[in-house]
């Protein structure tokens, strides 16, 4: 398994997303699989299984496209007229077949209205308003050669404004609540993302001094929040990310990708506070 990029260390604007995705450098999305197991990382990196995307994930992807790359949204997404929404009808089947032949994604009018209302909530955030006044760069691709002992890495930043990053996260109803987002931040590795992206940008010549999470709910009334992780949380993420890289290098050297308990059974207890009730060693 190798992680070699086609790009030298630096920041690249206007790089098409499929080109970025195809590059063999290590992404943070892949690294975060070590929060599960090395086996999960290996399967994800090598595309051993098809990842199922929920309707909420699809809406989140569409919202990112709408908020950050509107011209792509207009080119790649078609809004279905109400008369063609019932796909059982002959005329509807013809319409959907035509759109499929064009290679565009079809959404319903209600989906577009939801995305537009999400965008309105997102645009009302003061950090977002200020960022757009300063003419931010959007969907910025960043590559770094030999980031960690022969590993090339990459990241794609939602909004970059000087020394500030704004990252958009979509979430189900209630997820923009600061306490709820903090839990999700730990579970899904958003803190890992912030630390890793910041280091990659630093290597590429950008010193990030401020990172803002713009969190938007995908359900009415489309609440939104703007949040900044405390330094202690980022420091904890640093410790974990460094350990994940160390574990990755070890797995590569041994060509071994273990699951949860590879060598011996673990003793688990809900009374073990030191491991949050997961296991006693």
PDB file of C-alpha atoms in Angstrom:
ATOM      1  CA  UNK A   1       0.000   0.000   0.000  1.00  0.00           C
ATOM      2  CA  UNK A   2       1.484   3.331  -1.104  1.00  0.00           C
ATOM      3  CA  UNK A   3       0.400   6.923  -0.593  1.00  0.00           C
ATOM      4  CA  UNK A   4       2.069   8.884  -3.364  1.00  0.00           C
ATOM      5  CA  UNK A   5       0.564  12.049  -4.826  1.00  0.00           C
ATOM      6  CA  UNK A   6       0.733  13.390  -8.365  1.00  0.00           C
ATOM      7  CA  UNK A   7       1.115  16.868  -6.895  1.00  0.00           C
ATOM      8  CA  UNK A   8       3.934  18.612  -5.103  1.00  0.00           C
ATOM      9  CA  UNK A   9       3.370  20.341  -1.776  1.00  0.00           C
ATOM     10  CA  UNK A  10       1.118  23.348  -2.265  1.00  0.00           C
ATOM     11  CA  UNK A  11      -2.361  24.815  -2.622  1.00  0.00           C
ATOM     12  CA  UNK A  12      -4.329  24.203  -5.805  1.00  0.00           C
ATOM     13  CA  UNK A  13      -7.410  26.150  -6.826  1.00  0.00           C
ATOM     14  CA  UNK A  14      -9.957  25.069  -9.416  1.00  0.00           C
ATOM     15  CA  UNK A  15      -8.894  21.431  -9.253  1.00  0.00           C
ATOM     16  CA  UNK A  16     -11.871  19.289 -10.245  1.00  0.00           C
ATOM     17  CA  UNK A  17     -13.193  17.182  -7.394  1.00  0.00           C
ATOM     18  CA  UNK A  18     -12.927  13.842  -9.309  1.00  0.00           C
ATOM     19  CA  UNK A  19      -9.260  14.620 -10.010  1.00  0.00           C
ATOM     20  CA  UNK A  20      -8.662  15.386  -6.337  1.00  0.00           C
ATOM     21  CA  UNK A  21     -10.456  12.226  -5.215  1.00  0.00           C
ATOM     22  CA  UNK A  22      -8.484  10.035  -7.639  1.00  0.00           C
ATOM     23  CA  UNK A  23      -5.104  11.161  -6.292  1.00  0.00           C
ATOM     24  CA  UNK A  24      -3.401   8.444  -4.220  1.00  0.00           C
ATOM     25  CA  UNK A  25      -2.326  10.709  -1.354  1.00  0.00           C
ATOM     26  CA  UNK A  26      -3.773   9.832   2.062  1.00  0.00           C
ATOM     27  CA  UNK A  27      -6.952  11.734   2.939  1.00  0.00           C
ATOM     28  CA  UNK A  28      -8.167  12.583   6.422  1.00  0.00           C
ATOM     29  CA  UNK A  29     -11.406  10.719   5.714  1.00  0.00           C
ATOM     30  CA  UNK A  30      -9.298   7.588   5.311  1.00  0.00           C
ATOM     31  CA  UNK A  31      -7.125   8.266   8.345  1.00  0.00           C
ATOM     32  CA  UNK A  32     -10.231   8.718  10.508  1.00  0.00           C
ATOM     33  CA  UNK A  33     -11.101   5.057   9.914  1.00  0.00           C
ATOM     34  CA  UNK A  34      -8.390   4.290  12.467  1.00  0.00           C
ATOM     35  CA  UNK A  35     -10.893   5.573  15.034  1.00  0.00           C
ATOM     36  CA  UNK A  36     -12.663   2.290  14.260  1.00  0.00           C
ATOM     37  CA  UNK A  37      -9.949  -0.289  13.483  1.00  0.00           C
ATOM     38  CA  UNK A  38      -7.005  -0.768  11.119  1.00  0.00           C
ATOM     39  CA  UNK A  39      -9.189  -3.342   9.356  1.00  0.00           C
ATOM     40  CA  UNK A  40     -11.817  -0.656   8.707  1.00  0.00           C
ATOM     41  CA  UNK A  41      -9.119   1.630   7.298  1.00  0.00           C
ATOM     42  CA  UNK A  42      -7.770  -1.080   4.997  1.00  0.00           C
ATOM     43  CA  UNK A  43     -11.231  -1.933   3.670  1.00  0.00           C
ATOM     44  CA  UNK A  44     -12.117   1.728   3.089  1.00  0.00           C
ATOM     45  CA  UNK A  45      -8.823   2.627   1.416  1.00  0.00           C
ATOM     46  CA  UNK A  46      -8.988  -0.361  -0.923  1.00  0.00           C
ATOM     47  CA  UNK A  47     -12.703   0.061  -1.634  1.00  0.00           C
ATOM     48  CA  UNK A  48     -13.438  -3.512  -0.621  1.00  0.00           C
ATOM     49  CA  UNK A  49     -17.056  -2.617   0.084  1.00  0.00           C
ATOM     50  CA  UNK A  50     -19.526  -0.174  -1.394  1.00  0.00           C
ATOM     51  CA  UNK A  51     -20.284   2.595   1.086  1.00  0.00           C
ATOM     52  CA  UNK A  52     -24.006   3.168   1.490  1.00  0.00           C
ATOM     53  CA  UNK A  53     -25.077   6.791   1.493  1.00  0.00           C
ATOM     54  CA  UNK A  54     -28.132   7.844   3.472  1.00  0.00           C
ATOM     55  CA  UNK A  55     -30.641  10.437   2.153  1.00  0.00           C
ATOM     56  CA  UNK A  56     -29.239  12.847   4.771  1.00  0.00           C
ATOM     57  CA  UNK A  57     -25.710  12.368   3.392  1.00  0.00           C
ATOM     58  CA  UNK A  58     -26.962  12.977  -0.143  1.00  0.00           C
ATOM     59  CA  UNK A  59     -28.640  16.198   0.949  1.00  0.00           C
ATOM     60  CA  UNK A  60     -25.439  17.277   2.668  1.00  0.00           C
ATOM     61  CA  UNK A  61     -23.461  16.718  -0.524  1.00  0.00           C
ATOM     62  CA  UNK A  62     -25.988  18.693  -2.541  1.00  0.00           C
ATOM     63  CA  UNK A  63     -25.884  21.528  -0.019  1.00  0.00           C
ATOM     64  CA  UNK A  64     -22.091  21.725  -0.212  1.00  0.00           C
ATOM     65  CA  UNK A  65     -22.354  21.917  -3.986  1.00  0.00           C
ATOM     66  CA  UNK A  66     -25.040  24.615  -3.784  1.00  0.00           C
ATOM     67  CA  UNK A  67     -23.180  26.687  -1.173  1.00  0.00           C
ATOM     68  CA  UNK A  68     -19.646  26.379  -2.528  1.00  0.00           C
ATOM     69  CA  UNK A  69     -19.865  25.587  -6.245  1.00  0.00           C
ATOM     70  CA  UNK A  70     -23.126  27.039  -7.522  1.00  0.00           C
ATOM     71  CA  UNK A  71     -22.175  26.791 -11.202  1.00  0.00           C
ATOM     72  CA  UNK A  72     -21.527  23.057 -10.770  1.00  0.00           C
ATOM     73  CA  UNK A  73     -24.854  22.683  -8.995  1.00  0.00           C
ATOM     74  CA  UNK A  74     -26.635  24.367 -11.909  1.00  0.00           C
ATOM     75  CA  UNK A  75     -24.831  22.156 -14.431  1.00  0.00           C
ATOM     76  CA  UNK A  76     -25.076  18.839 -12.609  1.00  0.00           C
ATOM     77  CA  UNK A  77     -28.446  19.002 -10.842  1.00  0.00           C
ATOM     78  CA  UNK A  78     -31.871  19.128 -12.480  1.00  0.00           C
ATOM     79  CA  UNK A  79     -35.023  20.080 -10.582  1.00  0.00           C
ATOM     80  CA  UNK A  80     -37.889  17.816 -11.587  1.00  0.00           C
ATOM     81  CA  UNK A  81     -41.076  19.616 -12.667  1.00  0.00           C
ATOM     82  CA  UNK A  82     -44.025  18.578 -10.466  1.00  0.00           C
ATOM     83  CA  UNK A  83     -45.800  16.866 -13.377  1.00  0.00           C
ATOM     84  CA  UNK A  84     -42.920  14.398 -13.729  1.00  0.00           C
ATOM     85  CA  UNK A  85     -42.444  13.487 -10.052  1.00  0.00           C
ATOM     86  CA  UNK A  86     -44.611  10.354 -10.315  1.00  0.00           C
ATOM     87  CA  UNK A  87     -42.155   8.040 -12.037  1.00  0.00           C
ATOM     88  CA  UNK A  88     -44.845   5.469 -12.841  1.00  0.00           C
ATOM     89  CA  UNK A  89     -46.247   7.669 -15.613  1.00  0.00           C
ATOM     90  CA  UNK A  90     -44.986   7.287 -19.172  1.00  0.00           C
ATOM     91  CA  UNK A  91     -44.084  10.953 -19.565  1.00  0.00           C
ATOM     92  CA  UNK A  92     -42.235  10.879 -16.253  1.00  0.00           C
ATOM     93  CA  UNK A  93     -40.252   7.798 -17.258  1.00  0.00           C
ATOM     94  CA  UNK A  94     -39.195   9.570 -20.454  1.00  0.00           C
ATOM     95  CA  UNK A  95     -38.158  12.677 -18.516  1.00  0.00           C
ATOM     96  CA  UNK A  96     -36.086  10.730 -15.980  1.00  0.00           C
ATOM     97  CA  UNK A  97     -34.474   8.683 -18.759  1.00  0.00           C
ATOM     98  CA  UNK A  98     -33.479  11.893 -20.551  1.00  0.00           C
ATOM     99  CA  UNK A  99     -31.912  13.321 -17.404  1.00  0.00           C
ATOM    100  CA  UNK A 100     -30.044  10.089 -16.756  1.00  0.00           C
ATOM    101  CA  UNK A 101     -28.690  10.167 -20.306  1.00  0.00           C
ATOM    102  CA  UNK A 102     -27.464  13.730 -19.701  1.00  0.00           C
ATOM    103  CA  UNK A 103     -25.649  12.528 -16.582  1.00  0.00           C
ATOM    104  CA  UNK A 104     -27.372  14.953 -14.207  1.00  0.00           C
ATOM    105  CA  UNK A 105     -28.805  14.278 -10.758  1.00  0.00           C
ATOM    106  CA  UNK A 106     -32.537  14.867 -10.456  1.00  0.00           C
ATOM    107  CA  UNK A 107     -34.074  16.323  -7.301  1.00  0.00           C
ATOM    108  CA  UNK A 108     -37.619  17.378  -6.451  1.00  0.00           C
ATOM    109  CA  UNK A 109     -38.875  20.916  -5.890  1.00  0.00           C
ATOM    110  CA  UNK A 110     -39.173  20.240  -2.155  1.00  0.00           C
ATOM    111  CA  UNK A 111     -35.518  19.188  -2.048  1.00  0.00           C
ATOM    112  CA  UNK A 112     -34.454  22.425  -3.710  1.00  0.00           C
ATOM    113  CA  UNK A 113     -36.534  24.490  -1.286  1.00  0.00           C
ATOM    114  CA  UNK A 114     -34.898  22.692   1.656  1.00  0.00           C
ATOM    115  CA  UNK A 115     -31.427  23.382   0.274  1.00  0.00           C
ATOM    116  CA  UNK A 116     -32.302  27.033  -0.318  1.00  0.00           C
ATOM    117  CA  UNK A 117     -33.603  27.413   3.250  1.00  0.00           C
ATOM    118  CA  UNK A 118     -30.470  25.726   4.598  1.00  0.00           C
ATOM    119  CA  UNK A 119     -28.413  28.168   2.574  1.00  0.00           C
ATOM    120  CA  UNK A 120     -30.370  31.093   3.996  1.00  0.00           C
ATOM    121  CA  UNK A 121     -29.643  29.892   7.548  1.00  0.00           C
ATOM    122  CA  UNK A 122     -25.973  29.347   6.677  1.00  0.00           C
ATOM    123  CA  UNK A 123     -25.684  32.793   5.088  1.00  0.00           C
ATOM    124  CA  UNK A 124     -27.026  34.466   8.245  1.00  0.00           C
ATOM    125  CA  UNK A 125     -24.061  33.248  10.310  1.00  0.00           C
ATOM    126  CA  UNK A 126     -21.843  36.239  11.069  1.00  0.00           C
ATOM    127  CA  UNK A 127     -18.608  34.353  10.367  1.00  0.00           C
ATOM    128  CA  UNK A 128     -19.932  33.331   6.952  1.00  0.00           C
ATOM    129  CA  UNK A 129     -21.088  36.855   6.096  1.00  0.00           C
ATOM    130  CA  UNK A 130     -17.697  38.269   7.060  1.00  0.00           C
ATOM    131  CA  UNK A 131     -15.888  35.572   5.077  1.00  0.00           C
ATOM    132  CA  UNK A 132     -17.783  36.309   1.893  1.00  0.00           C
ATOM    133  CA  UNK A 133     -17.055  40.012   2.206  1.00  0.00           C
ATOM    134  CA  UNK A 134     -13.353  39.062   2.106  1.00  0.00           C
ATOM    135  CA  UNK A 135     -13.728  37.038  -1.117  1.00  0.00           C
ATOM    136  CA  UNK A 136     -12.840  33.529   0.140  1.00  0.00           C
ATOM    137  CA  UNK A 137     -11.358  30.678  -1.845  1.00  0.00           C
ATOM    138  CA  UNK A 138     -13.723  27.704  -1.962  1.00  0.00           C
ATOM    139  CA  UNK A 139     -13.066  23.976  -2.404  1.00  0.00           C
ATOM    140  CA  UNK A 140      -9.305  24.463  -2.172  1.00  0.00           C
ATOM    141  CA  UNK A 141      -7.195  21.334  -2.722  1.00  0.00           C
ATOM    142  CA  UNK A 142      -4.018  21.040  -0.654  1.00  0.00           C
ATOM    143  CA  UNK A 143      -1.262  18.434  -1.057  1.00  0.00           C
ATOM    144  CA  UNK A 144       1.806  17.703   1.026  1.00  0.00           C
ATOM    145  CA  UNK A 145       4.647  15.372   0.060  1.00  0.00           C
ATOM    146  CA  UNK A 146       6.325  13.190   2.676  1.00  0.00           C
ATOM    147  CA  UNK A 147       4.074  14.489   5.432  1.00  0.00           C
ATOM    148  CA  UNK A 148       4.936  11.576   7.716  1.00  0.00           C
ATOM    149  CA  UNK A 149       7.784   9.203   6.801  1.00  0.00           C
ATOM    150  CA  UNK A 150       7.029   8.711   3.119  1.00  0.00           C
ATOM    151  CA  UNK A 151       3.274   9.364   3.312  1.00  0.00           C
ATOM    152  CA  UNK A 152       1.889  11.999   0.959  1.00  0.00           C
ATOM    153  CA  UNK A 153      -1.345  13.542   2.239  1.00  0.00           C
ATOM    154  CA  UNK A 154      -4.116  15.748   0.910  1.00  0.00           C
ATOM    155  CA  UNK A 155      -7.142  17.736   2.057  1.00  0.00           C
ATOM    156  CA  UNK A 156      -9.887  19.816   0.468  1.00  0.00           C
ATOM    157  CA  UNK A 157     -10.896  22.971   2.345  1.00  0.00           C
ATOM    158  CA  UNK A 158     -14.448  24.325   2.114  1.00  0.00           C
ATOM    159  CA  UNK A 159     -13.598  28.019   2.573  1.00  0.00           C
ATOM    160  CA  UNK A 160     -10.160  29.545   3.021  1.00  0.00           C
ATOM    161  CA  UNK A 161      -9.956  33.249   3.852  1.00  0.00           C
ATOM    162  CA  UNK A 162      -6.411  34.343   4.633  1.00  0.00           C
ATOM    163  CA  UNK A 163      -5.570  32.606   7.915  1.00  0.00           C
ATOM    164  CA  UNK A 164      -9.168  31.444   8.547  1.00  0.00           C
ATOM    165  CA  UNK A 165     -10.930  28.212   7.581  1.00  0.00           C
ATOM    166  CA  UNK A 166     -14.693  27.757   7.566  1.00  0.00           C
ATOM    167  CA  UNK A 167     -15.832  24.155   7.305  1.00  0.00           C
ATOM    168  CA  UNK A 168     -19.470  23.320   6.585  1.00  0.00           C
ATOM    169  CA  UNK A 169     -21.122  20.422   8.366  1.00  0.00           C
ATOM    170  CA  UNK A 170     -24.707  19.366   7.726  1.00  0.00           C
ATOM    171  CA  UNK A 171     -26.557  17.473  10.415  1.00  0.00           C
ATOM    172  CA  UNK A 172     -29.956  16.118  11.363  1.00  0.00           C
ATOM    173  CA  UNK A 173     -32.387  18.161  13.444  1.00  0.00           C
ATOM    174  CA  UNK A 174     -30.832  19.152  16.765  1.00  0.00           C
ATOM    175  CA  UNK A 175     -27.290  18.508  15.570  1.00  0.00           C
ATOM    176  CA  UNK A 176     -26.376  22.194  15.423  1.00  0.00           C
ATOM    177  CA  UNK A 177     -26.820  22.411  19.179  1.00  0.00           C
ATOM    178  CA  UNK A 178     -23.270  22.996  20.538  1.00  0.00           C
ATOM    179  CA  UNK A 179     -23.437  20.061  22.967  1.00  0.00           C
ATOM    180  CA  UNK A 180     -24.780  17.718  20.291  1.00  0.00           C
ATOM    181  CA  UNK A 181     -22.172  18.856  17.780  1.00  0.00           C
ATOM    182  CA  UNK A 182     -19.354  18.329  20.268  1.00  0.00           C
ATOM    183  CA  UNK A 183     -20.424  14.702  20.714  1.00  0.00           C
ATOM    184  CA  UNK A 184     -20.607  14.228  16.963  1.00  0.00           C
ATOM    185  CA  UNK A 185     -17.262  15.962  16.581  1.00  0.00           C
ATOM    186  CA  UNK A 186     -15.652  13.247  18.684  1.00  0.00           C
ATOM    187  CA  UNK A 187     -17.610  10.361  17.171  1.00  0.00           C
ATOM    188  CA  UNK A 188     -16.977  11.326  13.530  1.00  0.00           C
ATOM    189  CA  UNK A 189     -13.469  12.679  13.949  1.00  0.00           C
ATOM    190  CA  UNK A 190     -14.128  16.312  13.061  1.00  0.00           C
ATOM    191  CA  UNK A 191     -11.504  17.254  15.634  1.00  0.00           C
ATOM    192  CA  UNK A 192      -9.027  15.007  13.796  1.00  0.00           C
ATOM    193  CA  UNK A 193      -9.972  16.775  10.583  1.00  0.00           C
ATOM    194  CA  UNK A 194      -9.296  20.214  12.033  1.00  0.00           C
ATOM    195  CA  UNK A 195      -5.898  19.264  13.420  1.00  0.00           C
ATOM    196  CA  UNK A 196      -4.778  17.352  10.319  1.00  0.00           C
ATOM    197  CA  UNK A 197      -5.984  19.976   7.825  1.00  0.00           C
ATOM    198  CA  UNK A 198      -4.298  22.712   9.848  1.00  0.00           C
ATOM    199  CA  UNK A 199      -0.973  20.872   9.759  1.00  0.00           C
ATOM    200  CA  UNK A 200      -1.245  20.148   6.029  1.00  0.00           C
ATOM    201  CA  UNK A 201      -2.030  23.794   5.309  1.00  0.00           C
ATOM    202  CA  UNK A 202       0.929  24.830   7.468  1.00  0.00           C
ATOM    203  CA  UNK A 203       3.242  22.632   5.397  1.00  0.00           C
ATOM    204  CA  UNK A 204       1.771  24.240   2.265  1.00  0.00           C
ATOM    205  CA  UNK A 205       2.553  27.726   3.581  1.00  0.00           C
ATOM    206  CA  UNK A 206      -0.694  28.790   5.288  1.00  0.00           C
ATOM    207  CA  UNK A 207      -0.743  29.320   9.056  1.00  0.00           C
ATOM    208  CA  UNK A 208      -4.339  28.757  10.165  1.00  0.00           C
ATOM    209  CA  UNK A 209      -5.154  30.947  13.150  1.00  0.00           C
ATOM    210  CA  UNK A 210      -8.913  30.488  13.215  1.00  0.00           C
ATOM    211  CA  UNK A 211     -11.127  27.507  12.381  1.00  0.00           C
ATOM    212  CA  UNK A 212     -14.911  27.891  12.386  1.00  0.00           C
ATOM    213  CA  UNK A 213     -17.456  25.098  12.025  1.00  0.00           C
ATOM    214  CA  UNK A 214     -20.597  26.276  10.185  1.00  0.00           C
ATOM    215  CA  UNK A 215     -23.201  23.704  11.200  1.00  0.00           C
ATOM    216  CA  UNK A 216     -26.533  23.561   9.362  1.00  0.00           C
ATOM    217  CA  UNK A 217     -29.453  21.256  10.093  1.00  0.00           C
ATOM    218  CA  UNK A 218     -31.095  19.473   7.153  1.00  0.00           C
ATOM    219  CA  UNK A 219     -34.639  19.571   8.565  1.00  0.00           C
ATOM    220  CA  UNK A 220     -37.062  22.437   9.333  1.00  0.00           C
ATOM    221  CA  UNK A 221     -36.674  24.991  10.786  1.00  0.00           C
ATOM    222  CA  UNK A 222     -33.070  24.577   9.520  1.00  0.00           C
ATOM    223  CA  UNK A 223     -31.264  25.832  12.605  1.00  0.00           C
ATOM    224  CA  UNK A 224     -27.581  26.696  12.245  1.00  0.00           C
ATOM    225  CA  UNK A 225     -24.636  27.467  14.501  1.00  0.00           C
ATOM    226  CA  UNK A 226     -21.046  28.668  14.240  1.00  0.00           C
ATOM    227  CA  UNK A 227     -18.663  26.905  16.593  1.00  0.00           C
ATOM    228  CA  UNK A 228     -14.960  26.937  17.488  1.00  0.00           C
ATOM    229  CA  UNK A 229     -13.248  24.000  19.185  1.00  0.00           C
ATOM    230  CA  UNK A 230     -11.396  24.781  22.402  1.00  0.00           C
ATOM    231  CA  UNK A 231      -7.614  24.486  22.302  1.00  0.00           C
ATOM    232  CA  UNK A 232      -7.704  21.551  24.724  1.00  0.00           C
ATOM    233  CA  UNK A 233      -9.910  19.570  22.345  1.00  0.00           C
ATOM    234  CA  UNK A 234      -7.587  20.248  19.407  1.00  0.00           C
ATOM    235  CA  UNK A 235      -4.594  19.248  21.555  1.00  0.00           C
ATOM    236  CA  UNK A 236      -6.280  15.939  22.398  1.00  0.00           C
ATOM    237  CA  UNK A 237      -6.971  15.398  18.697  1.00  0.00           C
ATOM    238  CA  UNK A 238      -3.276  16.002  18.002  1.00  0.00           C
ATOM    239  CA  UNK A 239      -2.299  13.191  20.362  1.00  0.00           C
ATOM    240  CA  UNK A 240      -4.764  10.820  18.711  1.00  0.00           C
ATOM    241  CA  UNK A 241      -3.824  11.743  15.134  1.00  0.00           C
ATOM    242  CA  UNK A 242      -0.107  11.305  15.833  1.00  0.00           C
ATOM    243  CA  UNK A 243      -0.904   7.873  17.300  1.00  0.00           C
ATOM    244  CA  UNK A 244      -3.006   7.009  14.223  1.00  0.00           C
ATOM    245  CA  UNK A 245      -0.131   7.832  11.872  1.00  0.00           C
ATOM    246  CA  UNK A 246       2.199   5.729  14.021  1.00  0.00           C
ATOM    247  CA  UNK A 247      -0.252   2.841  13.890  1.00  0.00           C
ATOM    248  CA  UNK A 248      -0.655   3.202  10.120  1.00  0.00           C
ATOM    249  CA  UNK A 249       3.104   2.998   9.583  1.00  0.00           C
ATOM    250  CA  UNK A 250       3.275  -0.082  11.805  1.00  0.00           C
ATOM    251  CA  UNK A 251       0.421  -1.792   9.939  1.00  0.00           C
ATOM    252  CA  UNK A 252       2.084  -1.016   6.607  1.00  0.00           C
ATOM    253  CA  UNK A 253       5.410  -2.417   7.795  1.00  0.00           C
ATOM    254  CA  UNK A 254       3.817  -5.666   9.021  1.00  0.00           C
ATOM    255  CA  UNK A 255       1.107  -5.734   6.344  1.00  0.00           C
ATOM    256  CA  UNK A 256      -1.302  -6.537   9.169  1.00  0.00           C
ATOM    257  CA  UNK A 257      -4.670  -4.830   9.614  1.00  0.00           C
ATOM    258  CA  UNK A 258      -6.221  -6.083  12.858  1.00  0.00           C
ATOM    259  CA  UNK A 259      -9.787  -5.695  14.078  1.00  0.00           C
ATOM    260  CA  UNK A 260     -10.918  -4.803  17.617  1.00  0.00           C
ATOM    261  CA  UNK A 261      -9.276  -7.620  19.609  1.00  0.00           C
ATOM    262  CA  UNK A 262      -6.710  -9.375  17.406  1.00  0.00           C
ATOM    263  CA  UNK A 263      -4.518 -11.112  20.001  1.00  0.00           C
ATOM    264  CA  UNK A 264      -6.600 -11.947  23.051  1.00  0.00           C
ATOM    265  CA  UNK A 265     -10.047 -11.386  24.486  1.00  0.00           C
ATOM    266  CA  UNK A 266     -10.556  -8.051  26.218  1.00  0.00           C
ATOM    267  CA  UNK A 267     -12.307  -7.654  29.554  1.00  0.00           C
ATOM    268  CA  UNK A 268     -15.043  -5.047  29.300  1.00  0.00           C
ATOM    269  CA  UNK A 269     -16.879  -3.249  32.090  1.00  0.00           C
ATOM    270  CA  UNK A 270     -19.287  -0.346  32.347  1.00  0.00           C
ATOM    271  CA  UNK A 271     -17.554   0.514  35.642  1.00  0.00           C
ATOM    272  CA  UNK A 272     -14.171   1.142  34.030  1.00  0.00           C
ATOM    273  CA  UNK A 273     -14.124   4.930  33.913  1.00  0.00           C
ATOM    274  CA  UNK A 274     -10.565   5.138  32.572  1.00  0.00           C
ATOM    275  CA  UNK A 275     -11.633   3.629  29.262  1.00  0.00           C
ATOM    276  CA  UNK A 276     -15.152   5.109  29.283  1.00  0.00           C
ATOM    277  CA  UNK A 277     -16.686   1.757  30.071  1.00  0.00           C
ATOM    278  CA  UNK A 278     -15.222  -0.005  27.059  1.00  0.00           C
ATOM    279  CA  UNK A 279     -12.478  -2.340  28.220  1.00  0.00           C
ATOM    280  CA  UNK A 280     -10.129  -3.282  31.020  1.00  0.00           C
ATOM    281  CA  UNK A 281      -6.642  -4.343  29.956  1.00  0.00           C
TER     282      UNK A 281
END
